[in-house]
XYZ file of C-alpha atoms in Angstrom:
572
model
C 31.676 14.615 17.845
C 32.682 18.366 16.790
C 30.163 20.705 16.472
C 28.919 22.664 12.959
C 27.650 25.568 11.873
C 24.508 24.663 10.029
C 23.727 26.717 7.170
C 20.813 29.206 6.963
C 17.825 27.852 5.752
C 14.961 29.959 5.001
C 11.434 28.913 6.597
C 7.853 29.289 4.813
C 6.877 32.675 3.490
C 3.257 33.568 2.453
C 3.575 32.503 -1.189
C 4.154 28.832 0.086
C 1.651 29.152 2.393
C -0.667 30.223 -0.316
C 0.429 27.528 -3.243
C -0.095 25.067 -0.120
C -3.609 26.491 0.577
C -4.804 26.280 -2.988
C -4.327 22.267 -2.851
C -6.760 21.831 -0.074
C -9.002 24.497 -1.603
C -9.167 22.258 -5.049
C -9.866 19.064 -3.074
C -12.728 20.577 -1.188
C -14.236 22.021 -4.040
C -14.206 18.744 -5.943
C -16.192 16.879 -3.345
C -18.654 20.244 -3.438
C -18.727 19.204 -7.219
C -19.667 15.841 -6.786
C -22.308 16.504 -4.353
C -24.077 19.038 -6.535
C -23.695 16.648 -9.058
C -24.965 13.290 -7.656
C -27.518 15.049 -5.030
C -30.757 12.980 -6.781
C -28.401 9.440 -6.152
C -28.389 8.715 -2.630
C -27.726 5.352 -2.792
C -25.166 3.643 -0.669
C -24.027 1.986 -4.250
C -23.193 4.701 -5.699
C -21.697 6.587 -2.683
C -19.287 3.722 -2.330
C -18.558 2.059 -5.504
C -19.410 5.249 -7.712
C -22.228 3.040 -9.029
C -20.115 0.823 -10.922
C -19.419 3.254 -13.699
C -15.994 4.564 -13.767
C -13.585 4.531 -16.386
C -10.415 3.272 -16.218
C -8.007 6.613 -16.354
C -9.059 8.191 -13.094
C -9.384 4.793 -11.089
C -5.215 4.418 -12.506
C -4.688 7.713 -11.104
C -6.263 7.240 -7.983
C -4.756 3.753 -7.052
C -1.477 5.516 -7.480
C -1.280 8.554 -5.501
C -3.372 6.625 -2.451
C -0.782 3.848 -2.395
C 2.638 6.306 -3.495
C 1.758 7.920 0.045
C 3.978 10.547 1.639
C 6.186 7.869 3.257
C 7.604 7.563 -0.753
C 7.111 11.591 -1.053
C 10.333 11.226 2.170
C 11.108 8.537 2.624
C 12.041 7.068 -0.502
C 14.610 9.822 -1.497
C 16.213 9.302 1.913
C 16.680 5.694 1.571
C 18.454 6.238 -1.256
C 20.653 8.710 -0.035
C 21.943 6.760 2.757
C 21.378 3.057 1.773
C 21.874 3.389 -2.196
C 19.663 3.064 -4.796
C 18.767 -0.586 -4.924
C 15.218 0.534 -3.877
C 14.526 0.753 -7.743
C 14.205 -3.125 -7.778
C 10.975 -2.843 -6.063
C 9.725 -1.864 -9.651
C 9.780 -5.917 -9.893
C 7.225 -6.454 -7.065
C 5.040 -3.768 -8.095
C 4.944 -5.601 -11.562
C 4.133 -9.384 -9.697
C 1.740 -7.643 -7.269
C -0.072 -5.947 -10.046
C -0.299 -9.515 -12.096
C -1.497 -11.117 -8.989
C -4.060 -8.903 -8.071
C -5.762 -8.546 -11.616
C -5.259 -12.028 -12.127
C -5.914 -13.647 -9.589
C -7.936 -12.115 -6.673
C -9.872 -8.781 -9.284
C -11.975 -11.235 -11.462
C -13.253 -12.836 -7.996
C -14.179 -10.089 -6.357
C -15.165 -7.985 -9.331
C -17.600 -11.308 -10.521
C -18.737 -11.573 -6.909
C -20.983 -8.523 -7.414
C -19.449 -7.389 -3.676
C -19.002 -4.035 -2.211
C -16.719 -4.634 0.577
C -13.876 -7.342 0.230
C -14.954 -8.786 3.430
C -18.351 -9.761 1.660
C -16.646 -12.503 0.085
C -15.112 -14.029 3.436
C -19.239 -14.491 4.511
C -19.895 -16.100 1.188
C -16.850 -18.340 1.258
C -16.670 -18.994 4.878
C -19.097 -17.338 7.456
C -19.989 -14.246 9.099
C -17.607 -15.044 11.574
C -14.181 -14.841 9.516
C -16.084 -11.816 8.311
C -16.179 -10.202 10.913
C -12.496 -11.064 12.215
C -11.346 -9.693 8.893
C -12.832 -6.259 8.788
C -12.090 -5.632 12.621
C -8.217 -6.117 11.645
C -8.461 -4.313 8.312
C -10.151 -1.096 10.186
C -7.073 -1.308 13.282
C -4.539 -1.922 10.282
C -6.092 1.278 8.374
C -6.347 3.465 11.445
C -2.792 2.537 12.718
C -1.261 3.026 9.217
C -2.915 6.573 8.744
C -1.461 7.724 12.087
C 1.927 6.714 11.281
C 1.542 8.399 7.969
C 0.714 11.667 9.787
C 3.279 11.488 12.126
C 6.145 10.565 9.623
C 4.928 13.874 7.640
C 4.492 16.152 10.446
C 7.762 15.179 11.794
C 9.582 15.642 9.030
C 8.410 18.863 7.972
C 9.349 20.613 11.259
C 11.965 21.968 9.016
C 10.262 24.087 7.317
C 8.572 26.347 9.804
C 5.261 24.544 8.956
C 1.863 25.272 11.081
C 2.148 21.335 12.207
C -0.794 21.629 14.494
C -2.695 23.783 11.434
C -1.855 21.090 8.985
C -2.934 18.329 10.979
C -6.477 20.375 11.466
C -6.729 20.878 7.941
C -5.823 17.498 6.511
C -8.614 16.064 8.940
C -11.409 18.598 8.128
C -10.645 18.642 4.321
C -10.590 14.641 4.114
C -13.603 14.138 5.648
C -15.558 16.917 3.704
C -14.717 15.496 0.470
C -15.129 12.174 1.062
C -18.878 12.690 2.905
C -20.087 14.685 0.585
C -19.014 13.919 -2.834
C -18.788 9.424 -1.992
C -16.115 7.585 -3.845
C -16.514 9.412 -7.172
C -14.805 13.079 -4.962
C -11.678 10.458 -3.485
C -11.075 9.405 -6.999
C -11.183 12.747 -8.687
C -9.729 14.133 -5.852
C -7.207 11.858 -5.687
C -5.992 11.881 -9.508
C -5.534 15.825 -8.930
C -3.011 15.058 -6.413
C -1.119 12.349 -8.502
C -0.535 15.236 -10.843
C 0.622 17.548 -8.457
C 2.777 14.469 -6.419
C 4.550 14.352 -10.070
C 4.910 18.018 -10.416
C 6.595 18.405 -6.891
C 9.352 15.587 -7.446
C 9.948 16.619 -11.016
C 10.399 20.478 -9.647
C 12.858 19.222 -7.165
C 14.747 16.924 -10.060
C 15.613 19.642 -12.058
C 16.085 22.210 -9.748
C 18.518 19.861 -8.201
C 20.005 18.667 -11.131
C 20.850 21.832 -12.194
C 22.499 23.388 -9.434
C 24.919 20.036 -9.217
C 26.334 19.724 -12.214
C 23.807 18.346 -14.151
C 22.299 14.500 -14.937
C 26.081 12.965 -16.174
C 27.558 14.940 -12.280
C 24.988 13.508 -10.111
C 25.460 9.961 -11.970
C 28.924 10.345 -11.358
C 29.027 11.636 -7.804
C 26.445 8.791 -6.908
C 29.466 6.231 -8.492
C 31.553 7.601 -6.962
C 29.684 7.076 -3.357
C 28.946 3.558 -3.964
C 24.666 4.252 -4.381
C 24.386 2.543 -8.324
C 25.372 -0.632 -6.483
C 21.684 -2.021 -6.830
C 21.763 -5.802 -7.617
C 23.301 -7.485 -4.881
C 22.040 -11.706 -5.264
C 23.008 -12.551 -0.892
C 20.500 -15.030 0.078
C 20.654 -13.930 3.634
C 17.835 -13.268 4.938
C 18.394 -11.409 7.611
C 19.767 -8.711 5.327
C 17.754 -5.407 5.124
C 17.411 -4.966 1.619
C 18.996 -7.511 -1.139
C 17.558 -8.390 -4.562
C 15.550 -11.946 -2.940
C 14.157 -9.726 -0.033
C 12.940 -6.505 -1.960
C 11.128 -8.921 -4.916
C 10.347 -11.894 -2.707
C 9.365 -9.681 0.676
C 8.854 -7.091 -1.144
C 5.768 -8.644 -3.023
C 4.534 -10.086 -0.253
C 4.169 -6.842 1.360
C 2.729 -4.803 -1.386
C 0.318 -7.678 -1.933
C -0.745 -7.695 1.348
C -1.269 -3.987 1.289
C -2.759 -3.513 -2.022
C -4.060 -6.594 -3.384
C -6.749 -7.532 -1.199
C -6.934 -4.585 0.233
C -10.274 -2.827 0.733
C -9.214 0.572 -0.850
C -7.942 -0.701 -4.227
C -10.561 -3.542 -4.682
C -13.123 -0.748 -3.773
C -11.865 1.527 -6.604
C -11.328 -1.245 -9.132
C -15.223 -3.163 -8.443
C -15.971 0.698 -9.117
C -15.080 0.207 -12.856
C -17.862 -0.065 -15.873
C -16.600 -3.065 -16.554
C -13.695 -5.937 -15.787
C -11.893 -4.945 -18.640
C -11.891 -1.413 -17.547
C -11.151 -2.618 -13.730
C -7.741 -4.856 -15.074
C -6.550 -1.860 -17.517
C -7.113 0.480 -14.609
C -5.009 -1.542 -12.320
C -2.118 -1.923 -15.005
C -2.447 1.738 -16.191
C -1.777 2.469 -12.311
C 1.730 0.363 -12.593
C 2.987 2.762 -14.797
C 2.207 5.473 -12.574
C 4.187 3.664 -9.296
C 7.011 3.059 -11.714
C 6.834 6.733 -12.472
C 7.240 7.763 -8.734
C 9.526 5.259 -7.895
C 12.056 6.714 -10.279
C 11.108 9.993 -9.289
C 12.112 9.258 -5.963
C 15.213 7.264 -6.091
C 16.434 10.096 -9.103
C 15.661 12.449 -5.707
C 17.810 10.738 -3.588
C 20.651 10.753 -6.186
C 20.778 14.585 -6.586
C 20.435 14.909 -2.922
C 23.034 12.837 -2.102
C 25.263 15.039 -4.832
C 24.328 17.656 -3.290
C 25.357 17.168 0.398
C 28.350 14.607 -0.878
C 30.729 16.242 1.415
C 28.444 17.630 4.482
C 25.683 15.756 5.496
C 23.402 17.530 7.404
C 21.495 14.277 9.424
C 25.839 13.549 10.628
C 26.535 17.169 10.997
C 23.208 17.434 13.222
C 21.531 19.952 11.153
C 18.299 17.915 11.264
C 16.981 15.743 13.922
C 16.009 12.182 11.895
C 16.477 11.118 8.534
C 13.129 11.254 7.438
C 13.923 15.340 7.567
C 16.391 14.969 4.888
C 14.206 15.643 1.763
C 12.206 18.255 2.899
C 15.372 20.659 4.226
C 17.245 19.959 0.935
C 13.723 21.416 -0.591
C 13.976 24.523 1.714
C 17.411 24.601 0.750
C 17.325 24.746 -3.083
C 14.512 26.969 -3.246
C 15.273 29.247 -0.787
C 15.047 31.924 -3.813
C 12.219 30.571 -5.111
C 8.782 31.672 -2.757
C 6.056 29.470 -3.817
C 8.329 26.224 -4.697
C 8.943 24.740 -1.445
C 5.137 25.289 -1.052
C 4.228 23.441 -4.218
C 6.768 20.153 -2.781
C 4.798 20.652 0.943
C 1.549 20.408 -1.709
C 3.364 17.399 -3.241
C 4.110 15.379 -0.060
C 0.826 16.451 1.339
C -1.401 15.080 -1.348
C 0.050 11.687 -0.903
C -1.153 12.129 2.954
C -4.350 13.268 1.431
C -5.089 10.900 -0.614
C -3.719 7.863 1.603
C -5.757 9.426 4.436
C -8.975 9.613 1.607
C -8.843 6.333 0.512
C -8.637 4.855 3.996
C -12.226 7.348 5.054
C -14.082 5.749 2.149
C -13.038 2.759 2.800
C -13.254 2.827 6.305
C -17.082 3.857 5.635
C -17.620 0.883 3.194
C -16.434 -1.859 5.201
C -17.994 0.277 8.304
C -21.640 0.182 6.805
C -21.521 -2.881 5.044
C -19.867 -5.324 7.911
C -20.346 -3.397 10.837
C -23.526 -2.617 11.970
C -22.336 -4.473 15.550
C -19.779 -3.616 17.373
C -16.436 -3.027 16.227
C -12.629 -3.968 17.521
C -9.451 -3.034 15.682
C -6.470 -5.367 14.570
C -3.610 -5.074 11.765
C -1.705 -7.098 9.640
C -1.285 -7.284 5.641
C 0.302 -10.994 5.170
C -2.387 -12.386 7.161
C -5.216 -10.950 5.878
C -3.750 -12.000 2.653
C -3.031 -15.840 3.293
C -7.050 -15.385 4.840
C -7.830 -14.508 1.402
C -6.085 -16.747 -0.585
C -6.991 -19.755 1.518
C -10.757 -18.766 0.219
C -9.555 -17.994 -3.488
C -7.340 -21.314 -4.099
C -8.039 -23.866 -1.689
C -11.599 -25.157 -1.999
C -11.055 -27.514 0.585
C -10.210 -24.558 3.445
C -13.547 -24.365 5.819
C -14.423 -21.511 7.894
C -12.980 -23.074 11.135
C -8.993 -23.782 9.194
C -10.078 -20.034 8.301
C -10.027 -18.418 11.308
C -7.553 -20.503 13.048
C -5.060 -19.965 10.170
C -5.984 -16.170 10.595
C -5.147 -16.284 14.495
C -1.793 -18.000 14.060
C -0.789 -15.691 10.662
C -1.421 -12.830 13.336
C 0.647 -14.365 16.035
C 3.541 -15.268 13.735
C 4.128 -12.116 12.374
C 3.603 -9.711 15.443
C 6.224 -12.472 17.274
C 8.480 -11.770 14.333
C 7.869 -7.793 14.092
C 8.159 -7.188 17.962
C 10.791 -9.329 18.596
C 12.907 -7.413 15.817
C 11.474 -3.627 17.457
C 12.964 -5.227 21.188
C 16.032 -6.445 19.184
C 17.182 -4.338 16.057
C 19.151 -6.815 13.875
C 23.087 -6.328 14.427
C 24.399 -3.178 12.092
C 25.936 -5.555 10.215
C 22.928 -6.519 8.325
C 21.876 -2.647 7.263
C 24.891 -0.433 7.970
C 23.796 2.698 5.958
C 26.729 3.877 3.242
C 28.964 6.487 4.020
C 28.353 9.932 4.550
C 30.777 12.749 5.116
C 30.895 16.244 7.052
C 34.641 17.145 5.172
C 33.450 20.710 4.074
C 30.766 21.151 7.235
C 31.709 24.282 8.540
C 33.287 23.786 12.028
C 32.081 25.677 15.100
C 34.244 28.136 17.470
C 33.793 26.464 20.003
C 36.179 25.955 23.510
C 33.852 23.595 25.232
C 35.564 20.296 25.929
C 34.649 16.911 24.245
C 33.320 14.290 26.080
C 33.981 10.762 25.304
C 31.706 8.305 26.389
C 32.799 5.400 28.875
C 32.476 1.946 26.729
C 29.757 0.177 28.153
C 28.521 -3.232 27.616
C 26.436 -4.441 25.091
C 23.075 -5.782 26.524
C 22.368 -9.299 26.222
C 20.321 -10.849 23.735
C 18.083 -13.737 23.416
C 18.696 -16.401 21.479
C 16.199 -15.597 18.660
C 17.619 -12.074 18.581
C 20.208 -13.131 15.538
C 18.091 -15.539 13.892
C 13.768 -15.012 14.144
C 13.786 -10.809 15.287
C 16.949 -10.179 12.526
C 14.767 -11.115 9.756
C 14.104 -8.252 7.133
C 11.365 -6.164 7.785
C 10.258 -7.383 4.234
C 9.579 -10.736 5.007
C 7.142 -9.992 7.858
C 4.211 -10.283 5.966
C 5.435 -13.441 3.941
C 5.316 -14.953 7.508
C 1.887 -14.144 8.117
C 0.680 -15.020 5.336
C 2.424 -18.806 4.606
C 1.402 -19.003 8.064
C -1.957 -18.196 7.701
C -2.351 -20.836 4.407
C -0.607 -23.746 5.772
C -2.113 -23.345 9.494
C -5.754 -22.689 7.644
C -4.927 -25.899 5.314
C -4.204 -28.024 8.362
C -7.324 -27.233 10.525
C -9.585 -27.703 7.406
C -8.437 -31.255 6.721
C -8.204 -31.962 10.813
C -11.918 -30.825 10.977
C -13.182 -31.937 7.695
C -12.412 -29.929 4.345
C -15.398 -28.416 2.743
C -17.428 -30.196 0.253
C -16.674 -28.002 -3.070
C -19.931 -28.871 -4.053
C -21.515 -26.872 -1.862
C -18.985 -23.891 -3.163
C -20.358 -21.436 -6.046
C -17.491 -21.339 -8.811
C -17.401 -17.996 -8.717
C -15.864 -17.687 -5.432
C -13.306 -20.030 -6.295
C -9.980 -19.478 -8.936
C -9.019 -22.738 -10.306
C -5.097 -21.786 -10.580
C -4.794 -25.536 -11.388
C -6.188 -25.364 -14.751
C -2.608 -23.026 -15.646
C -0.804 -25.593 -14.528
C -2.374 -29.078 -15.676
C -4.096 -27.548 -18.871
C -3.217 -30.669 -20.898
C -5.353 -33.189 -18.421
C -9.000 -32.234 -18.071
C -8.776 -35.282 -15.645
C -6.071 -33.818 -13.158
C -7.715 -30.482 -13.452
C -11.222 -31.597 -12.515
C -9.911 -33.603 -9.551
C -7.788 -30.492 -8.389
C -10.862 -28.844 -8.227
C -12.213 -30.331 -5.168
C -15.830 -30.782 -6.476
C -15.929 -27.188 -7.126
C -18.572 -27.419 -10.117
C -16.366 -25.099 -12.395
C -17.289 -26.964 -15.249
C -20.879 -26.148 -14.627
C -20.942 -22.649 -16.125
C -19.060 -20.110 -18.453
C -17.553 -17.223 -15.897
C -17.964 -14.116 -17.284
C -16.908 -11.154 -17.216
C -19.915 -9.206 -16.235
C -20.708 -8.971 -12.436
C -23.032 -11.089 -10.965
C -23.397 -12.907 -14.398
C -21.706 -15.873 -12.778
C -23.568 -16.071 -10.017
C -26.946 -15.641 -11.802
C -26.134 -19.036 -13.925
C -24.913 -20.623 -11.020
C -28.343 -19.804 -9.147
C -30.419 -20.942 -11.752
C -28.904 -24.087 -12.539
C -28.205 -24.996 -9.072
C -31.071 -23.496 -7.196
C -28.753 -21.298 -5.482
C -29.379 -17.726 -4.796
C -26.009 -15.518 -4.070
C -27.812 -12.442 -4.570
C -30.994 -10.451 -5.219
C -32.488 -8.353 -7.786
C -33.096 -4.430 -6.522
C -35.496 -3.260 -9.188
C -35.326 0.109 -8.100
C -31.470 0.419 -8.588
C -31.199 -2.189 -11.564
C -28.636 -4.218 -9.853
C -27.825 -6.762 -7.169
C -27.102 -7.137 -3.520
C -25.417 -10.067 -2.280
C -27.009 -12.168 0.597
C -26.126 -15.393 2.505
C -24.802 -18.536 0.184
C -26.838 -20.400 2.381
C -30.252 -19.056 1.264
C -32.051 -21.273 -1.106
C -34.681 -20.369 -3.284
């Protein structure tokens, strides 16, 4: 390969330095706030759920910069640029993962009365699956934060960036905000970042936009390279990303990740209200179709821009994932302050990723974990657990955790197998990319070519099972999870819906088989559903439920006019 010249880009001066500064000086201050503010409530409700009386606006915010995470900030924009821009069809899953969650899992959890999502799995199941559950989700939180960090740190080596000084920072500012100002600081916090996230991409947009031509020149030029070629219908599989694997695998994934995760149902059980908690979560798809455009329109005028010498083929940069943040240092290398201001950008959505997962690390630490503690990971999993709970009443505790255990095994088979054995390029072969007007080096040294060697042999599952698209990963975990949990329960005896409260239960039948109150009562599974009007108040649900049925789900706290939840299995 010849060598180039690369181009001189400048490094951080002191006004980035000091735009950069002024971000973590705002998100320390608001937790200060917050603390001053809420010093005489020292309740573990309202340091964790905000006391169940936030609005809807900031909770939209909030879901959306913690889950828009500086993996889209960089990530995104260089997908685009090398793979095309058929990443804008995951505005589809967001929109089915958003339906799902408020539809489906929200009014459970909110009508639950819980604080932790795991709360349910002890009220549905036992302490047990409990306990499996919230040992995964704190290994899948950790692991997913220090990916996060590296992916940033990495990338902005670039720049001249204090990596060791950043990594300090983000740490120490995180965890001040978040101890002293509770879940009321991450969500303020957090919606100040989704404004500056915004005001980063929409800097780079139009400084980029201008300086190629302008919107109808960067539309052409992407044309031109093949990147508007977003709908393509193959039913393969095994192909990265197609139209069936983004919206299919894709809202498996984000589902996995976001709707029964602890860090959005945290935010959303924080809401006044259900109504509040549902608006909140579809106020917050605008926002991810906001920075999904953002970032894919980023991609486009990068790709524009470095049409005829990219710098990842011309070895100006070291890994993709450096792509976005050298074209920033390379636009606004006149500009001191800017390239600070997109550092600011990227960095709040590694703020407010690494924020979310704190609190709700420290929810589902004090509320499940006063015993010891193990890690473990894995979305689709953890979200077949949790549907086996909200739609099957007949799924005990034992088809639970087994169907946990093999959702686990199925998809770390799947994901290591394909980490061993990439797919074959021929299923993601990035577009192409040119180096025609790279400057050429003076250079007498001698090329080398390389002696062909053999390919390395491959298993038979190396084409088939470890080829599969990243995407479907946690589909397998969680189908796996269902129909495993499914099996065990009726091998072992399913559970008596009976002895199930209604409110722990969605009866999705009733959509389907509206016009047979027959059908939908025996769909039910004995689940008494019929025995109460759900409502839409927490804990309202339950109360009825208690006093008809001499169940108690939960107990009155006088002093903080609300209640805790407690074993199903205590009666009155």
């Amino acid at each position: 390969m010849p060598n180039f010249v690369a181009p001189e880009v400048k490094k951080f001066v002191t006004w980035d330095y000091i735009v950069f500064a002024a971000l973590f000086l705002v998100s320390a201050s608001i937790g200060v706030f917050f603390a001053v503010k809420e010093r005489k409530k020292k309740t573990s409700k309202e340091f964790l759920v905000g006391g169940r009386q936030m609005t809807c606006g900031p909770i939209a915010f909030s879901l959306t910069s913690s889950f828009m995470s500086a993996v889209t900030v960089l990530g995104t924009p260089s997908e685009v640029y090398r793979y095309g821009a058929s990443f804008v069809l995951f505005f589809l899953s967001y929109t089915l993962v958003i339906i799902f969650t408020s539809e489906l899992f929200l009014p459970v959890f909110y009508r639950s009365g819980i604080t932790s999502t795991y709360e349910y799995l002890e009220l549905r199941f036992n302490k047990i699956v409990r306990l499996a559950a919230t040992l995964i989700y704190i290994l899948q939180t950790m692991t997913h934060t220090h990916f996060t960090h590296n992916f940033v740190f990495i990338a902005f080596t670039v720049t001249g960036f204090d990596l060791w000084g950043s990594v300090a920072a983000t740490g120490i500012v995180c965890t001040f905000y978040c101890t002293l100002g509770g879940l009321k600081a991450v969500v303020w916090t957090d919606a100040f970042q989704m404004v500056v996230m915004v005001a980063g991409f929409v800097a780079v947009l139009i400084r980029g936009t201008s300086l190629n031509g302008g919107v109808t020149k960067v539309w052409e030029d992407a044309h031109e390279g093949s990147r508007l070629n977003i709908f393509d219908f193959d039913v393969d599989p095994l192909r990265r990303h197609t139209f069936w694997t983004i919206v299919i695998g894709g809202t498996f994934t984000w589902l996995g990740l976001y709707g029964v995760n602890q860090s959005t149902i945290q935010r959303c059980i924080s809401c006044k209200s259900e109504r509040h908690a549902k608006l909140a979560l579809y106020l917050n798809l605008l926002g991810l179709w906001t920075v999904l455009v953002c970032a894919v329109f980023c991609g486009l005028v990068m790709y524009s821009h470095y049409k005829s010498c990219d710098p990842w083929t011309a070895a100006f940069i070291s890994a993709p994932d450096q792509l976005m943040p050298y074209f920033v240092m390379d636009i606004f290398s006149s500009m001191p302050g800017v390239p600070g201001l997109f550092v600011a950008c990227a960095f709040s959505g590694t703020l407010s990723t690494v924020a979310a997962s704190i609190n709700a690390l420290a929810t589902v630490t004090f509320e499940d974990l006063a015993s010891l503690s193990i890690h473990g990971m894995c979305g689709g999993p953890m979200l077949g657990l949790f549907t086996l709970g909200i739609v099957f009443p007949c799924a005990n505790w034992k088809g639970a955790l087994g169907g946990l255990l093999a959702g686990i095994s199925l998809a770390f088979w799947a994901g290591t197998g394909s980490f061993i054995y990439p797919a074959p390029p021929t299923k993601s072969i990035p577009l192409q990319l040119s180096t025609l007007n790279c400057t050429l080096a003076n250079s007498t040294e001698a090329l080398l070519t390389a002696a062909p060697t053999l390919a390395p042999e491959r298993p038979l599952l190396a084409d088939t099972w470890y080829s599969l698209s990243y995407l479907y990963f946690s589909a397998i975990g969680c189908v796996g999870c269902a129909i495993t949990g499914m099996l065990i329960s009726f091998i072992t005896g399913p559970s008596k819906g009976e002895d199930i409260p209604p409110v722990l239960i969605k009866p999705v039948c009733n959509l389907f088989f509206f016009w047979s109150k027959r059908l939908k009562v025996f769909l039910w599974c004995g689940v008494q559903h019929d025995s109460l009007e759900v409502s839409a108040e927490p804990i309202s649900s339950a109360l009825l439920w208690r006093r008809k049925n001499n169940y108690q789900i939960c107990g009155y706290n006088s002093e903080e006019n609300s209640y805790t939840n407690i074993s199903r299995e205590t009666r009155l």
